[in-house]
């Protein structure tokens, strides 16, 4: 179970929407550095932040995040 890593398609979806990392960070109340870390799989977002990202990108959780 410890080897499970939460992956995501945030960068792809963000690019489809024409939203920059800075714009997404502002929409969800975090920093650009946090968005970069999430996109690279370095940082696992809290449930609240993941939900806010889904809302900002008009996507379902399952569309953006996976194992």
XYZ file of C-alpha atoms in Angstrom:
67
model
C 0.000 0.000 0.000
C 2.925 2.356 0.637
C 3.966 2.123 -3.004
C 0.727 3.707 -4.245
C 1.400 7.110 -5.720
C -1.382 9.516 -6.635
C -0.828 10.555 -10.254
C -2.681 13.263 -12.124
C -3.512 14.803 -15.475
C -3.723 18.362 -14.171
C -1.153 19.777 -16.592
C -2.925 18.288 -19.609
C -6.364 19.509 -18.494
C -4.992 22.933 -17.515
C -3.422 23.305 -20.962
C -6.685 22.244 -22.647
C -8.437 25.029 -20.721
C -5.706 27.578 -21.507
C -5.003 28.199 -17.826
C -1.482 28.924 -16.590
C -0.030 27.437 -13.418
C -0.213 30.880 -11.820
C -3.873 31.306 -12.781
C -4.784 27.877 -11.405
C -2.904 28.619 -8.197
C -4.843 31.851 -7.773
C -8.161 30.108 -8.475
C -7.567 27.487 -5.782
C -5.762 29.658 -3.221
C -2.271 28.207 -3.366
C 1.080 29.013 -4.949
C 2.420 28.289 -8.410
C 5.153 26.216 -6.763
C 2.491 23.980 -5.178
C 0.796 23.462 -8.549
C 4.169 22.572 -10.093
C 4.842 20.055 -7.312
C 1.393 18.479 -7.696
C 1.723 18.230 -11.482
C 5.132 16.544 -11.132
C 3.818 14.104 -8.509
C 6.156 15.456 -5.846
C 3.349 16.716 -3.592
C 0.044 14.983 -2.890
C -2.720 17.582 -2.451
C -5.168 17.499 0.435
C -8.694 16.356 -0.349
C -9.848 19.986 -0.184
C -7.175 21.228 -2.594
C -7.817 18.323 -4.984
C -11.530 19.177 -4.975
C -10.813 22.857 -5.628
C -8.562 21.920 -8.540
C -11.319 19.712 -9.970
C -13.814 22.571 -9.695
C -11.387 25.090 -11.240
C -10.694 22.749 -14.164
C -14.331 21.697 -14.515
C -13.370 18.038 -14.130
C -14.367 15.031 -12.069
C -11.841 13.728 -9.544
C -11.476 10.483 -11.492
C -10.620 12.437 -14.650
C -7.681 14.209 -12.989
C -6.349 11.841 -10.327
C -5.478 8.152 -10.494
C -3.109 5.542 -9.038
